[in-house]
PDB file of C-alpha atoms in Angstrom:
ATOM      1  CA  GLY A   1     -31.335 -50.734  22.058  1.00 62.00           C
ATOM      2  CA  GLN A   2     -29.751 -47.384  21.446  1.00 68.00           C
ATOM      3  CA  GLN A   3     -30.357 -45.676  18.159  1.00 74.00           C
ATOM      4  CA  LEU A   4     -27.650 -43.820  16.302  1.00 89.00           C
ATOM      5  CA  ASN A   5     -28.861 -41.563  13.497  1.00 92.00           C
ATOM      6  CA  GLN A   6     -26.310 -41.298  10.732  1.00 95.00           C
ATOM      7  CA  SER A   7     -26.518 -38.799   7.875  1.00 96.00           C
ATOM      8  CA  PRO A   8     -26.520 -38.535   5.031  1.00 96.00           C
ATOM      9  CA  GLN A   9     -27.761 -41.970   4.107  1.00 95.00           C
ATOM     10  CA  SER A  10     -25.877 -41.802   0.782  1.00 96.00           C
ATOM     11  CA  MET A  11     -23.563 -39.457  -1.054  1.00 96.00           C
ATOM     12  CA  PHE A  12     -22.490 -39.183  -4.642  1.00 97.00           C
ATOM     13  CA  ILE A  13     -19.446 -36.960  -5.121  1.00 96.00           C
ATOM     14  CA  GLN A  14     -16.748 -36.128  -7.685  1.00 97.00           C
ATOM     15  CA  GLU A  15     -13.220 -37.370  -7.152  1.00 97.00           C
ATOM     16  CA  GLY A  16     -11.209 -34.710  -5.298  1.00 97.00           C
ATOM     17  CA  GLU A  17     -14.159 -33.300  -3.323  1.00 97.00           C
ATOM     18  CA  ASP A  18     -14.282 -33.294   0.442  1.00 97.00           C
ATOM     19  CA  VAL A  19     -16.902 -35.349   2.330  1.00 96.00           C
ATOM     20  CA  SER A  20     -18.611 -34.824   5.628  1.00 97.00           C
ATOM     21  CA  MET A  21     -20.871 -37.176   7.494  1.00 97.00           C
ATOM     22  CA  ASN A  22     -22.195 -37.253  11.032  1.00 96.00           C
ATOM     23  CA  CYS A  23     -23.755 -39.416  13.676  1.00 97.00           C
ATOM     24  CA  THR A  24     -26.058 -38.362  16.544  1.00 95.00           C
ATOM     25  CA  SER A  25     -27.385 -40.198  19.528  1.00 93.00           C
ATOM     26  CA  SER A  26     -30.045 -39.614  22.183  1.00 90.00           C
ATOM     27  CA  SER A  27     -27.613 -40.964  24.832  1.00 89.00           C
ATOM     28  CA  ILE A  28     -24.221 -39.810  26.025  1.00 90.00           C
ATOM     29  CA  PHE A  29     -21.400 -41.957  24.730  1.00 91.00           C
ATOM     30  CA  ASN A  30     -17.878 -42.334  26.132  1.00 91.00           C
ATOM     31  CA  THR A  31     -16.344 -43.768  22.955  1.00 92.00           C
ATOM     32  CA  TRP A  32     -17.004 -43.113  19.257  1.00 94.00           C
ATOM     33  CA  LEU A  33     -15.612 -45.259  16.431  1.00 94.00           C
ATOM     34  CA  TRP A  34     -15.766 -44.867  12.678  1.00 97.00           C
ATOM     35  CA  TYR A  35     -15.608 -47.913  10.402  1.00 97.00           C
ATOM     36  CA  LYS A  36     -15.566 -48.519   6.642  1.00 97.00           C
ATOM     37  CA  GLN A  37     -17.158 -51.614   5.096  1.00 97.00           C
ATOM     38  CA  ASP A  38     -16.543 -52.868   1.601  1.00 95.00           C
ATOM     39  CA  PRO A  39     -18.975 -55.302  -0.116  1.00 90.00           C
ATOM     40  CA  GLY A  40     -18.609 -58.842   1.193  1.00 90.00           C
ATOM     41  CA  GLU A  41     -16.248 -57.793   3.950  1.00 93.00           C
ATOM     42  CA  GLY A  42     -16.490 -56.943   7.597  1.00 95.00           C
ATOM     43  CA  PRO A  43     -16.110 -53.389   8.879  1.00 96.00           C
ATOM     44  CA  VAL A  44     -12.575 -52.023   9.286  1.00 95.00           C
ATOM     45  CA  LEU A  45     -11.767 -49.504  11.975  1.00 95.00           C
ATOM     46  CA  LEU A  46     -10.738 -46.057  10.692  1.00 96.00           C
ATOM     47  CA  ILE A  47     -10.588 -43.806  13.752  1.00 96.00           C
ATOM     48  CA  ALA A  48     -11.310 -44.153  17.453  1.00 94.00           C
ATOM     49  CA  LEU A  49     -12.276 -41.227  19.758  1.00 95.00           C
ATOM     50  CA  TYR A  50     -12.273 -41.391  23.560  1.00 92.00           C
ATOM     51  CA  LYS A  51     -12.749 -37.826  24.903  1.00 93.00           C
ATOM     52  CA  ALA A  52     -15.290 -35.084  24.311  1.00 94.00           C
ATOM     53  CA  GLY A  53     -13.929 -32.521  21.947  1.00 95.00           C
ATOM     54  CA  GLU A  54     -11.166 -34.848  20.657  1.00 95.00           C
ATOM     55  CA  LEU A  55     -10.127 -34.286  17.056  1.00 97.00           C
ATOM     56  CA  THR A  56      -8.198 -37.175  15.449  1.00 96.00           C
ATOM     57  CA  SER A  57      -6.791 -37.601  11.972  1.00 96.00           C
ATOM     58  CA  ASN A  58      -5.821 -40.699   9.980  1.00 95.00           C
ATOM     59  CA  GLY A  59      -4.388 -39.574   6.664  1.00 96.00           C
ATOM     60  CA  ARG A  60      -7.106 -37.810   4.718  1.00 97.00           C
ATOM     61  CA  LEU A  61      -9.697 -38.698   7.387  1.00 98.00           C
ATOM     62  CA  THR A  62     -10.491 -36.523  10.347  1.00 98.00           C
ATOM     63  CA  ALA A  63     -13.035 -37.313  13.061  1.00 98.00           C
ATOM     64  CA  GLN A  64     -14.318 -35.383  16.032  1.00 97.00           C
ATOM     65  CA  PHE A  65     -15.990 -36.412  19.316  1.00 96.00           C
ATOM     66  CA  GLY A  66     -18.752 -33.881  19.886  1.00 96.00           C
ATOM     67  CA  ILE A  67     -18.660 -31.640  22.971  1.00 95.00           C
ATOM     68  CA  THR A  68     -22.121 -32.824  24.050  1.00 94.00           C
ATOM     69  CA  ARG A  69     -20.854 -36.433  23.782  1.00 93.00           C
ATOM     70  CA  LYS A  70     -23.979 -37.197  21.752  1.00 94.00           C
ATOM     71  CA  ASP A  71     -22.482 -36.751  18.284  1.00 95.00           C
ATOM     72  CA  SER A  72     -19.467 -37.344  16.122  1.00 97.00           C
ATOM     73  CA  PHE A  73     -18.316 -36.215  12.695  1.00 97.00           C
ATOM     74  CA  LEU A  74     -16.123 -37.754  10.018  1.00 98.00           C
ATOM     75  CA  ASN A  75     -14.555 -35.749   7.236  1.00 98.00           C
ATOM     76  CA  ILE A  76     -12.696 -37.116   4.188  1.00 98.00           C
ATOM     77  CA  SER A  77     -10.608 -34.655   2.247  1.00 97.00           C
ATOM     78  CA  ALA A  78      -9.696 -34.908  -1.456  1.00 97.00           C
ATOM     79  CA  SER A  79     -11.722 -38.078  -2.028  1.00 97.00           C
ATOM     80  CA  ILE A  80     -10.372 -40.819  -4.300  1.00 97.00           C
ATOM     81  CA  PRO A  81     -12.167 -43.783  -5.961  1.00 95.00           C
ATOM     82  CA  SER A  82     -11.045 -46.248  -3.268  1.00 95.00           C
ATOM     83  CA  ASP A  83     -12.953 -44.252  -0.697  1.00 97.00           C
ATOM     84  CA  VAL A  84     -16.128 -45.908  -2.080  1.00 97.00           C
ATOM     85  CA  GLY A  85     -17.905 -47.966   0.533  1.00 97.00           C
ATOM     86  CA  ILE A  86     -20.246 -47.733   3.513  1.00 97.00           C
ATOM     87  CA  TYR A  87     -19.122 -45.762   6.550  1.00 98.00           C
ATOM     88  CA  PHE A  88     -20.479 -46.638   9.966  1.00 97.00           C
ATOM     89  CA  CYS A  89     -20.259 -44.807  13.245  1.00 96.00           C
ATOM     90  CA  ALA A  90     -20.363 -46.834  16.444  1.00 94.00           C
ATOM     91  CA  GLY A  91     -20.634 -45.666  20.030  1.00 91.00           C
ATOM     92  CA  ARG A  92     -20.348 -47.104  23.496  1.00 88.00           C
ATOM     93  CA  ILE A  93     -22.185 -46.025  26.619  1.00 82.00           C
ATOM     94  CA  SER A  94     -19.963 -46.309  29.631  1.00 69.00           C
ATOM     95  CA  ASN A  95     -22.228 -48.655  31.567  1.00 57.00           C
ATOM     96  CA  THR A  96     -22.738 -51.197  28.809  1.00 56.00           C
ATOM     97  CA  GLY A  97     -19.307 -52.805  28.857  1.00 65.00           C
ATOM     98  CA  ASN A  98     -18.125 -53.831  25.464  1.00 71.00           C
ATOM     99  CA  GLN A  99     -21.397 -53.412  23.642  1.00 79.00           C
ATOM    100  CA  PHE A 100     -21.105 -50.952  20.772  1.00 85.00           C
ATOM    101  CA  TYR A 101     -24.127 -49.574  18.947  1.00 89.00           C
ATOM    102  CA  PHE A 102     -23.763 -48.987  15.236  1.00 93.00           C
ATOM    103  CA  GLY A 103     -25.343 -46.377  12.994  1.00 94.00           C
ATOM    104  CA  THR A 104     -27.235 -47.241   9.846  1.00 92.00           C
ATOM    105  CA  GLY A 105     -24.323 -46.246   7.621  1.00 95.00           C
ATOM    106  CA  THR A 106     -23.495 -43.702   4.918  1.00 97.00           C
ATOM    107  CA  SER A 107     -22.937 -45.096   1.447  1.00 97.00           C
ATOM    108  CA  LEU A 108     -20.282 -43.119  -0.416  1.00 97.00           C
ATOM    109  CA  THR A 109     -19.857 -43.204  -4.210  1.00 97.00           C
ATOM    110  CA  VAL A 110     -16.918 -41.366  -5.757  1.00 96.00           C
ATOM    111  CA  ILE A 111     -17.258 -40.531  -9.412  1.00 94.00           C
ATOM    112  CA  PRO A 112     -13.886 -40.440 -11.205  1.00 91.00           C
TER     113      PRO A 112
ATOM    114  CA  GLY B   1      -0.913 -63.480   9.661  1.00 55.00           C
ATOM    115  CA  ALA B   2      -4.427 -64.725   9.259  1.00 81.00           C
ATOM    116  CA  GLY B   3      -7.322 -62.511  10.102  1.00 93.00           C
ATOM    117  CA  VAL B   4     -10.690 -63.572  11.497  1.00 97.00           C
ATOM    118  CA  SER B   5     -12.213 -66.289   9.358  1.00 97.00           C
ATOM    119  CA  GLN B   6     -15.842 -67.434   9.213  1.00 97.00           C
ATOM    120  CA  THR B   7     -17.423 -70.503   7.676  1.00 97.00           C
ATOM    121  CA  PRO B   8     -19.434 -71.072   5.691  1.00 98.00           C
ATOM    122  CA  SER B   9     -19.390 -67.853   3.712  1.00 96.00           C
ATOM    123  CA  ASN B  10     -22.960 -68.534   2.586  1.00 97.00           C
ATOM    124  CA  LYS B  11     -25.633 -70.717   4.093  1.00 98.00           C
ATOM    125  CA  VAL B  12     -29.089 -71.343   2.648  1.00 98.00           C
ATOM    126  CA  THR B  13     -31.538 -73.232   4.825  1.00 98.00           C
ATOM    127  CA  GLU B  14     -35.229 -73.912   5.119  1.00 97.00           C
ATOM    128  CA  LYS B  15     -37.521 -72.479   7.728  1.00 97.00           C
ATOM    129  CA  GLY B  16     -37.468 -74.608  10.866  1.00 97.00           C
ATOM    130  CA  LYS B  17     -33.970 -76.072  10.356  1.00 98.00           C
ATOM    131  CA  TYR B  18     -30.959 -75.835  12.680  1.00 98.00           C
ATOM    132  CA  VAL B  19     -27.753 -74.061  11.615  1.00 98.00           C
ATOM    133  CA  GLU B  20     -24.302 -73.586  12.999  1.00 98.00           C
ATOM    134  CA  LEU B  21     -22.005 -70.725  12.065  1.00 98.00           C
ATOM    135  CA  ARG B  22     -18.309 -70.954  12.859  1.00 98.00           C
ATOM    136  CA  CYS B  23     -15.808 -68.207  13.733  1.00 98.00           C
ATOM    137  CA  ASP B  24     -12.007 -68.581  13.943  1.00 98.00           C
ATOM    138  CA  PRO B  25     -10.622 -65.534  15.691  1.00 97.00           C
ATOM    139  CA  ILE B  26      -7.133 -64.153  15.394  1.00 96.00           C
ATOM    140  CA  SER B  27      -4.730 -66.343  17.367  1.00 94.00           C
ATOM    141  CA  GLY B  28      -4.208 -64.991  20.857  1.00 93.00           C
ATOM    142  CA  HIS B  29      -7.290 -62.790  20.939  1.00 95.00           C
ATOM    143  CA  THR B  30      -9.153 -63.348  24.159  1.00 94.00           C
ATOM    144  CA  ALA B  31     -12.303 -61.384  23.265  1.00 94.00           C
ATOM    145  CA  LEU B  32     -14.747 -62.551  20.632  1.00 96.00           C
ATOM    146  CA  TYR B  33     -17.975 -60.879  19.461  1.00 95.00           C
ATOM    147  CA  TRP B  34     -20.924 -61.912  17.309  1.00 97.00           C
ATOM    148  CA  TYR B  35     -22.956 -59.311  15.412  1.00 96.00           C
ATOM    149  CA  ARG B  36     -25.905 -59.584  13.023  1.00 97.00           C
ATOM    150  CA  GLN B  37     -26.208 -57.244  10.074  1.00 96.00           C
ATOM    151  CA  SER B  38     -29.474 -56.983   8.181  1.00 94.00           C
ATOM    152  CA  LEU B  39     -29.576 -55.487   4.684  1.00 91.00           C
ATOM    153  CA  GLY B  40     -29.075 -51.733   4.770  1.00 89.00           C
ATOM    154  CA  GLN B  41     -28.377 -51.677   8.513  1.00 92.00           C
ATOM    155  CA  GLY B  42     -25.383 -51.452  10.746  1.00 94.00           C
ATOM    156  CA  PRO B  43     -24.160 -54.424  12.730  1.00 95.00           C
ATOM    157  CA  GLU B  44     -26.249 -55.312  15.791  1.00 94.00           C
ATOM    158  CA  PHE B  45     -24.554 -56.769  18.848  1.00 93.00           C
ATOM    159  CA  LEU B  46     -25.480 -60.338  19.775  1.00 95.00           C
ATOM    160  CA  ILE B  47     -22.940 -61.728  22.291  1.00 95.00           C
ATOM    161  CA  TYR B  48     -19.425 -61.082  23.678  1.00 93.00           C
ATOM    162  CA  PHE B  49     -17.004 -63.754  24.980  1.00 95.00           C
ATOM    163  CA  GLN B  50     -14.053 -63.133  27.216  1.00 93.00           C
ATOM    164  CA  GLY B  51     -12.126 -66.378  27.090  1.00 93.00           C
ATOM    165  CA  THR B  52     -14.481 -69.338  27.294  1.00 94.00           C
ATOM    166  CA  GLY B  53     -17.313 -67.505  29.059  1.00 92.00           C
ATOM    167  CA  ALA B  54     -20.068 -65.326  27.641  1.00 91.00           C
ATOM    168  CA  ALA B  55     -19.460 -61.983  29.343  1.00 88.00           C
ATOM    169  CA  ASP B  56     -22.485 -60.318  27.804  1.00 89.00           C
ATOM    170  CA  ASP B  57     -25.267 -62.187  25.892  1.00 92.00           C
ATOM    171  CA  SER B  58     -27.842 -59.415  26.173  1.00 90.00           C
ATOM    172  CA  GLY B  59     -28.060 -59.008  22.384  1.00 92.00           C
ATOM    173  CA  LEU B  60     -29.270 -62.508  21.588  1.00 95.00           C
ATOM    174  CA  PRO B  61     -32.836 -61.974  20.308  1.00 95.00           C
ATOM    175  CA  ASN B  62     -34.418 -65.046  21.848  1.00 95.00           C
ATOM    176  CA  ASP B  63     -33.686 -68.532  23.137  1.00 95.00           C
ATOM    177  CA  ARG B  64     -33.369 -69.983  19.622  1.00 98.00           C
ATOM    178  CA  PHE B  65     -29.942 -68.381  19.499  1.00 98.00           C
ATOM    179  CA  PHE B  66     -27.009 -69.797  21.423  1.00 97.00           C
ATOM    180  CA  ALA B  67     -23.226 -69.480  21.118  1.00 97.00           C
ATOM    181  CA  VAL B  68     -20.286 -71.374  22.585  1.00 97.00           C
ATOM    182  CA  ARG B  69     -16.526 -70.984  22.803  1.00 97.00           C
ATOM    183  CA  PRO B  70     -15.434 -74.128  24.697  1.00 96.00           C
ATOM    184  CA  GLU B  71     -11.674 -73.698  24.402  1.00 94.00           C
ATOM    185  CA  GLY B  72     -11.443 -69.934  24.310  1.00 93.00           C
ATOM    186  CA  SER B  73     -10.663 -69.735  20.584  1.00 95.00           C
ATOM    187  CA  VAL B  74     -13.149 -70.979  17.918  1.00 97.00           C
ATOM    188  CA  SER B  75     -16.754 -69.976  18.506  1.00 98.00           C
ATOM    189  CA  THR B  76     -19.946 -71.444  17.112  1.00 98.00           C
ATOM    190  CA  LEU B  77     -23.217 -69.543  16.827  1.00 98.00           C
ATOM    191  CA  LYS B  78     -26.183 -71.915  16.824  1.00 98.00           C
ATOM    192  CA  ILE B  79     -29.677 -71.066  15.621  1.00 98.00           C
ATOM    193  CA  GLN B  80     -32.536 -73.442  16.190  1.00 98.00           C
ATOM    194  CA  ARG B  81     -35.865 -73.573  14.360  1.00 98.00           C
ATOM    195  CA  THR B  82     -34.722 -70.871  11.942  1.00 98.00           C
ATOM    196  CA  GLU B  83     -37.216 -68.278  10.748  1.00 97.00           C
ATOM    197  CA  ARG B  84     -37.170 -66.130   7.617  1.00 97.00           C
ATOM    198  CA  GLY B  85     -36.443 -63.096   9.797  1.00 96.00           C
ATOM    199  CA  ASP B  86     -33.132 -64.654  10.799  1.00 98.00           C
ATOM    200  CA  SER B  87     -31.833 -64.017   7.297  1.00 98.00           C
ATOM    201  CA  ALA B  88     -28.836 -61.667   7.619  1.00 98.00           C
ATOM    202  CA  VAL B  89     -25.062 -61.488   7.540  1.00 98.00           C
ATOM    203  CA  TYR B  90     -23.620 -62.790  10.815  1.00 98.00           C
ATOM    204  CA  LEU B  91     -20.300 -61.097  11.610  1.00 98.00           C
ATOM    205  CA  CYS B  92     -17.683 -62.249  14.083  1.00 97.00           C
ATOM    206  CA  ALA B  93     -14.977 -59.995  15.513  1.00 95.00           C
ATOM    207  CA  SER B  94     -12.064 -60.546  17.873  1.00 95.00           C
ATOM    208  CA  SER B  95      -9.789 -58.319  19.898  1.00 92.00           C
ATOM    209  CA  VAL B  96      -6.679 -58.876  21.982  1.00 91.00           C
ATOM    210  CA  THR B  97      -8.490 -57.721  25.128  1.00 83.00           C
ATOM    211  CA  GLY B  98     -12.034 -56.585  25.805  1.00 78.00           C
ATOM    212  CA  ASP B  99     -11.039 -52.949  25.252  1.00 78.00           C
ATOM    213  CA  GLY B 100      -8.922 -53.488  22.182  1.00 81.00           C
ATOM    214  CA  GLU B 101      -9.576 -52.794  18.558  1.00 87.00           C
ATOM    215  CA  LYS B 102     -12.051 -55.230  17.038  1.00 90.00           C
ATOM    216  CA  PHE B 103     -11.050 -57.041  13.851  1.00 94.00           C
ATOM    217  CA  PHE B 104     -14.046 -58.297  11.904  1.00 95.00           C
ATOM    218  CA  GLY B 105     -14.356 -61.396   9.716  1.00 96.00           C
ATOM    219  CA  PRO B 106     -16.041 -61.343   6.317  1.00 96.00           C
ATOM    220  CA  GLY B 107     -19.289 -62.687   7.728  1.00 97.00           C
ATOM    221  CA  THR B 108     -21.617 -65.622   6.963  1.00 98.00           C
ATOM    222  CA  ARG B 109     -24.628 -64.698   4.822  1.00 97.00           C
ATOM    223  CA  LEU B 110     -27.581 -66.760   6.114  1.00 98.00           C
ATOM    224  CA  THR B 111     -30.641 -67.084   3.982  1.00 98.00           C
ATOM    225  CA  VAL B 112     -33.727 -68.796   5.421  1.00 98.00           C
ATOM    226  CA  LEU B 113     -36.245 -69.800   2.761  1.00 96.00           C
TER     227      LEU B 113
END
Protein backbone atom coordinates (compact mmCIF):
# COMPACT_ATOMS: atom_id res chain seq x y z
CA GLY A 1 0.00 0.00 0.00
CA GLN A 2 0.87 3.67 -0.09
CA GLN A 3 3.23 5.01 2.53
CA LEU A 4 2.68 8.37 4.18
CA ASN A 5 5.65 9.74 6.07
CA GLN A 6 4.57 11.86 9.00
CA SER A 7 6.93 14.01 11.03
CA PRO A 8 7.88 14.60 13.67
CA GLN A 9 7.10 11.28 15.33
CA SER A 10 6.63 12.99 18.71
CA MET A 11 6.68 16.49 20.15
CA PHE A 12 6.95 17.83 23.68
CA ILE A 13 6.02 21.51 23.92
CA GLN A 14 5.13 24.11 26.50
CA GLU A 15 1.55 25.29 26.79
CA GLY A 16 1.04 28.36 24.61
CA GLU A 17 3.58 27.36 21.96
CA ASP A 18 2.70 26.84 18.32
CA VAL A 19 3.02 23.38 16.74
CA SER A 20 3.77 22.31 13.17
CA MET A 21 3.66 18.83 11.71
CA ASN A 22 3.67 17.53 8.18
CA CYS A 23 2.93 14.56 6.02
CA THR A 24 4.53 13.56 2.72
CA SER A 25 3.71 10.94 0.14
CA SER A 26 5.38 9.42 -2.88
CA SER A 27 2.03 9.55 -4.72
CA ILE A 28 -0.25 12.39 -5.73
CA PHE A 29 -3.33 12.62 -3.52
CA ASN A 30 -6.63 14.36 -4.30
CA THR A 31 -7.81 14.60 -0.69
CA TRP A 32 -5.94 15.16 2.58
CA LEU A 33 -7.48 14.73 6.01
CA TRP A 34 -6.14 15.41 9.50
CA TYR A 35 -7.39 13.43 12.49
CA LYS A 36 -6.77 13.47 16.25
CA GLN A 37 -6.91 10.28 18.30
CA ASP A 38 -7.16 10.13 22.09
CA PRO A 39 -6.24 6.97 24.02
CA GLY A 40 -8.91 4.29 23.75
CA GLU A 41 -10.86 6.23 21.16
CA GLY A 42 -11.20 6.25 17.42
CA PRO A 43 -9.76 9.09 15.32
CA VAL A 44 -11.81 12.30 15.08
CA LEU A 45 -11.70 14.41 11.91
CA LEU A 46 -10.17 17.87 12.38
CA ILE A 47 -9.77 19.29 8.88
CA ALA A 48 -10.43 18.11 5.32
CA LEU A 49 -8.61 19.49 2.24
CA TYR A 50 -9.71 18.90 -1.35
CA LYS A 51 -7.67 21.20 -3.60
CA ALA A 52 -3.96 21.79 -4.14
CA GLY A 53 -2.90 24.95 -2.34
CA GLU A 54 -6.02 25.01 -0.17
CA LEU A 55 -5.54 26.53 3.28
CA THR A 56 -8.26 25.74 5.81
CA SER A 57 -8.68 26.70 9.46
CA ASN A 58 -10.67 25.17 12.30
CA GLY A 59 -10.26 27.34 15.39
CA ARG A 60 -6.61 27.25 16.39
CA LEU A 61 -5.85 24.62 13.74
CA THR A 62 -4.75 25.44 10.21
CA ALA A 63 -3.94 22.90 7.52
CA GLN A 64 -2.68 23.23 3.97
CA PHE A 65 -2.85 20.99 0.92
CA GLY A 66 0.59 21.17 -0.67
CA ILE A 67 0.97 22.54 -4.21
CA THR A 68 2.68 19.34 -5.38
CA ARG A 69 -0.30 17.34 -4.00
CA LYS A 70 2.22 15.09 -2.29
CA ASP A 71 2.24 16.79 1.08
CA SER A 72 0.15 18.50 3.73
CA PHE A 73 0.85 20.53 6.85
CA LEU A 74 -1.01 21.02 10.13
CA ASN A 75 -0.34 23.91 12.47
CA ILE A 76 -1.76 24.37 15.95
CA SER A 77 -1.45 27.82 17.48
CA ALA A 78 -1.28 28.66 21.19
CA SER A 79 -1.38 25.02 22.32
CA ILE A 80 -3.41 24.03 25.38
CA PRO A 81 -3.30 20.83 27.50
CA SER A 82 -6.31 19.29 25.76
CA ASP A 83 -4.37 19.31 22.47
CA VAL A 84 -2.51 16.25 23.80
CA GLY A 85 -3.03 13.22 21.61
CA ILE A 86 -1.89 11.55 18.41
CA TYR A 87 -2.42 13.40 15.14
CA PHE A 88 -2.78 11.45 11.91
CA CYS A 89 -2.78 12.59 8.34
CA ALA A 90 -4.72 10.57 5.79
CA GLY A 91 -4.80 10.84 2.05
CA ARG A 92 -6.78 9.48 -0.87
CA ILE A 93 -5.55 8.77 -4.38
CA SER A 94 -8.27 9.54 -6.90
CA ASN A 95 -8.36 6.08 -8.43
CA THR A 96 -8.72 4.14 -5.19
CA GLY A 97 -12.29 5.04 -4.36
CA ASN A 98 -12.88 5.42 -0.68
CA GLN A 99 -9.61 3.92 0.51
CA PHE A 100 -7.69 6.37 2.66
CA TYR A 101 -4.06 5.79 3.63
CA PHE A 102 -3.01 6.94 7.08
CA GLY A 103 0.33 8.25 8.28
CA THR A 104 2.13 6.82 11.29
CA GLY A 105 1.04 9.66 13.57
CA THR A 106 2.59 12.50 15.54
CA SER A 107 2.31 12.19 19.32
CA LEU A 108 1.86 15.60 20.94
CA THR A 109 2.52 16.27 24.62
CA VAL A 110 1.73 19.72 26.02
CA ILE A 111 3.45 20.63 29.26
CA PRO A 112 1.35 23.02 31.38
CA GLY B 1 -27.52 10.64 19.26
CA ALA B 2 -25.41 7.53 19.52
CA GLY B 3 -22.12 7.32 17.73
CA VAL B 4 -20.51 4.25 16.24
CA SER B 5 -20.34 1.46 18.79
CA GLN B 6 -18.15 -1.64 18.73
CA THR B 7 -18.31 -4.80 20.79
CA PRO B 8 -16.53 -6.25 22.56
CA SER B 9 -14.18 -3.48 23.62
CA ASN B 10 -11.51 -6.07 24.39
CA LYS B 11 -11.11 -9.63 23.18
CA VAL B 12 -8.43 -12.07 24.26
CA THR B 13 -8.22 -15.35 22.39
CA GLU B 14 -5.83 -18.19 21.77
CA LYS B 15 -3.95 -18.81 18.58
CA GLY B 16 -6.06 -20.83 16.15
CA LYS B 17 -9.44 -19.73 17.51
CA TYR B 18 -12.24 -17.99 15.61
CA VAL B 19 -13.40 -14.49 16.60
CA GLU B 20 -16.20 -12.15 15.61
CA LEU B 21 -16.08 -8.40 16.08
CA ARG B 22 -19.25 -6.35 15.84
CA CYS B 23 -19.84 -2.79 14.63
CA ASP B 24 -23.04 -0.77 15.05
CA PRO B 25 -22.82 2.25 12.75
CA ILE B 26 -24.64 5.53 13.16
CA SER B 27 -28.28 5.07 12.14
CA GLY B 28 -28.85 6.00 8.52
CA HIS B 29 -25.20 5.79 7.48
CA THR B 30 -24.94 3.77 4.28
CA ALA B 31 -21.16 3.45 4.20
CA LEU B 32 -19.23 1.35 6.71
CA TYR B 33 -15.48 0.77 6.95
CA TRP B 34 -13.20 -1.56 8.89
CA TYR B 35 -9.63 -0.58 9.73
CA ARG B 36 -6.87 -2.32 11.69
CA GLN B 37 -4.49 -0.31 13.84
CA SER B 38 -1.32 -1.90 15.15
CA LEU B 39 0.57 -0.39 18.07
CA GLY B 40 2.30 2.83 17.08
CA GLN B 41 0.81 2.83 13.60
CA GLY B 42 -1.97 4.59 11.78
CA PRO B 43 -5.18 2.78 10.85
CA GLU B 44 -4.88 0.41 7.89
CA PHE B 45 -7.85 -0.02 5.56
CA LEU B 46 -9.46 -3.47 5.47
CA ILE B 47 -12.88 -3.28 3.79
CA TYR B 48 -15.58 -0.80 2.76
CA PHE B 49 -19.33 -1.54 2.55
CA GLN B 50 -21.87 0.51 0.66
CA GLY B 51 -25.20 -0.78 1.91
CA THR B 52 -25.11 -4.57 2.15
CA GLY B 53 -22.36 -5.13 -0.38
CA ALA B 54 -18.59 -4.99 0.01
CA ALA B 55 -17.61 -2.25 -2.43
CA ASP B 56 -13.89 -2.65 -1.76
CA ASP B 57 -12.31 -5.54 0.16
CA SER B 58 -8.80 -5.04 -1.18
CA GLY B 59 -7.40 -4.37 2.30
CA LEU B 60 -8.26 -7.76 3.80
CA PRO B 61 -4.86 -9.37 4.43
CA ASN B 62 -5.81 -12.96 3.56
CA ASP B 63 -8.74 -15.36 3.35
CA ARG B 64 -8.88 -15.83 7.12
CA PHE B 65 -10.55 -12.42 7.28
CA PHE B 66 -14.16 -11.96 6.22
CA ALA B 67 -16.80 -9.32 6.91
CA VAL B 68 -20.56 -9.16 6.40
CA ARG B 69 -23.27 -6.53 6.60
CA PRO B 70 -26.43 -8.52 5.79
CA GLU B 71 -29.04 -5.83 6.43
CA GLY B 72 -27.01 -2.75 5.58
CA SER B 73 -26.53 -1.64 9.18
CA VAL B 74 -24.63 -3.81 11.69
CA SER B 75 -21.42 -5.37 10.41
CA THR B 76 -19.40 -8.30 11.71
CA LEU B 77 -15.70 -8.82 11.03
CA LYS B 78 -14.79 -12.50 11.27
CA ILE B 79 -11.29 -13.84 11.71
CA GLN B 80 -10.62 -17.57 11.40
CA ARG B 81 -7.62 -19.46 12.77
CA THR B 82 -6.30 -16.38 14.53
CA GLU B 83 -2.56 -15.77 14.63
CA ARG B 84 -0.50 -13.70 17.06
CA GLY B 85 0.11 -11.18 14.28
CA ASP B 86 -3.62 -10.45 14.16
CA SER B 87 -3.34 -8.68 17.53
CA ALA B 88 -4.34 -5.05 17.00
CA VAL B 89 -7.16 -2.57 17.53
CA TYR B 90 -9.90 -3.08 14.96
CA LEU B 91 -11.69 0.18 14.18
CA CYS B 92 -15.04 0.61 12.49
CA ALA B 93 -16.23 3.85 10.88
CA SER B 94 -19.42 4.92 9.15
CA SER B 95 -20.44 7.81 6.95
CA VAL B 96 -23.71 9.07 5.50
CA THR B 97 -22.46 8.41 1.99
CA GLY B 98 -19.26 7.03 0.53
CA ASP B 99 -17.79 10.54 0.24
CA GLY B 100 -18.95 11.81 3.60
CA GLU B 101 -17.05 12.39 6.81
CA LYS B 102 -16.15 9.15 8.56
CA PHE B 103 -17.10 8.76 12.21
CA PHE B 104 -14.97 6.19 14.00
CA GLY B 105 -15.96 3.89 16.84
CA PRO B 106 -13.70 3.30 19.87
CA GLY B 107 -12.37 0.06 18.44
CA THR B 108 -12.03 -3.52 19.64
CA ARG B 109 -8.63 -4.44 21.05
CA LEU B 110 -7.88 -8.01 19.94
CA THR B 111 -5.10 -9.93 21.65
CA VAL B 112 -4.12 -13.33 20.33
CA LEU B 113 -2.05 -15.34 22.80
